[in-house]
Every structure is written in C-alpha cells, then in structure tokens.
C-alpha cells in the first residue's frame, strides 16, 4: 500500500528544514534537488533569492508512472485516487480505476436524468458486508458509503463489544477505500470481528466470530460477503467450524457472492471452507503481484 499524501508531505517538509539549515548563505548557481525515477522536473532560482544572497534549494516530489504516463507530484498524488493506490502504477489497476471514474460519471448523469416516477423502479444498492477489524466510518473518504454496521468483537477486558465504526488496525478502512475506489456507488456494511495474532505475527479470525458475522450479513441482505483474513480453524471447536460451514452454505444458497481467504494450513484446506468452489479465493500479495509467503 502507498504512503498517504499527508505523510509524504510531512517527510518532505522535514527534509526541506534539514536542507535549509545546511544551505550556503552565499549566492551561487541555481541548485535543484529532484525526487523521481523516470521523470524529472527543475526550477531555477528566482531573482529574489539571488538578491538575498541565499542559496535556494527546492525539493520536488515526482512519482514515476512508467513509459508514456504523466508523473505525479504532491498536487496530484492521491487525487482522485485514494491512498490505497500502490505507487507501482500497475497498468491493470490504472485501467480499473479509469473505468470506475467513467462509470461513476455515467451513473451520476443517468440518475440526474431520471424522472421522479422512474426512480421507484430502479434496483436497490449493491451492499458489501466487509468482515474485518472495523471501518473508520466518520471523517473518512468512505463515510458516505457506510450504511450502518455491527460488531461481534468482544473486548476480553471489559466484556463489551468494540464499535464497528472504528478500525483497530486500519486494515478495514483500507479495504473499504479500495472497494469504493473500484465501485464508487457501492454501499458498505462493516462487521467487526476480533483479529488475533499468533507468535509468528500471523493474523487470523476465529471461526465462530466469522460465522456470526456471516449470519449478520445474510440477515442484512448483503449482495457480497468479503472475509479478507485467514480463518483460524486449528483452535476452533468442531461445533464452531460446523456453524461457519452452515452459514457459508446458507449465504451461497441465497446467491450471495463469497470472497474467502486462501490459506496454506492443512486443516483449513481440508475443510469445506477451503474445498468449496462456491466462493472466490483471495489472498495477500506482494507489490509485484506475486503471492506473499
């Protein structure tokens, strides 16, 4: 995932201060510090800098976009794309983003052109139930796409539910932003579950927690159910694993699209959850598109 524009700006501001402290005070030839891989920009020192006798050094952020593509700088970085865009600038992702922009414009024009008596005949919203660590629903770029939510994540210390509208690790918010970027008209129903970490640092979710979340998504009439985290089955009871399989089968029978995580765990692979061809398999990937180890 890419760093946000605010983070990049903060780092550049700090670097500018360090450069300024070490800049020569005598007048000298124009010096430009450039940041970029495939594209360069430059700017000459203006007359005011020469007259003041200070050596002016400016730092520009330029992101290489590949052959035949325009570079991005701090004024364009992340706009209209959100911070979830990878800085690698993959062609396939740019194509999807471009299609989404065109689709959104077409949709807005179509909705504006509907007669009042036609609006009641339009189909309902596409609802994605995002089973994750919550979504920062207030003040984020996905606020307008959130249509409520629910939590099945209990705080073991207080024995109270953690709110669905706050992302514990930030993962749910990033996922929601990515979903919205591809489909701007989508409605997102976040369902928060507990995220557990093993001694090796691998994160997963409990089978029972996911089963309750899937049941919630079914009752909410979601069109798509997304589970981006591996499901921990080795520590789950047979009853919890059976409950999860029942809920996933129920969702499939309701014609709900299922996006389930892939996992190398042998017990997980031997379960109905993994063997089912009734779902789309998803997994973690590196920046170059290969499967993460």
C-alpha angles and dihedrals in degrees: 000000000000126000113255120255090245091056092047091049092051092051092048091048091053091048091050090055092051091049092048093054090055098039118120115251095212122090112263141157118298113281124195127186112206130195116199144093109220103010131051134199130187140187129195123228110264126230094260090061092050092049092049091054093231124130106238118213119181127189121209128191112222121171117206111234101184132257115331094009128112118245123245125229134180091283094056103025109117094005118145087352116074126232092271091078114109116238090227090082097217112203094227092054093047088052092052092047091049091050090049091053092051092045092051092051091048091048093050092050091047094050092047089052095053116111113235091249091053097055094075090060095056119109122256126263123282105248121202116196104211110200103197143107093301133277128256093240100175123071094358131116091256097053093107091052097053114099101183126290146202140233129220092170112113121201103231091207098053098019088228131124117264111231118260091217093068122069112220097202100012091247095112092051092051091049091050091050091051092049092049092047092057095040111023094184096054123120116221125208107190118206113191121216131176114271113211126196124210126217088263091057096252115142125217143156130239119255094233093050091052091046091056090047092051090050089052091050091051092051089049090055093238117182095207132030117200122192107178097174127079112255114237106227101156092074096035123101120246088248092056093048090049091049091053092049090049092051093047091050090048091052091049091050088054089057092248114156110239124207107188131177123255117227138184093216107122094217091049092049092051093052126092088249092067100030093052114110088194093091143056113250118226133178146167117287138192123241090265092056097255123129114272116243 
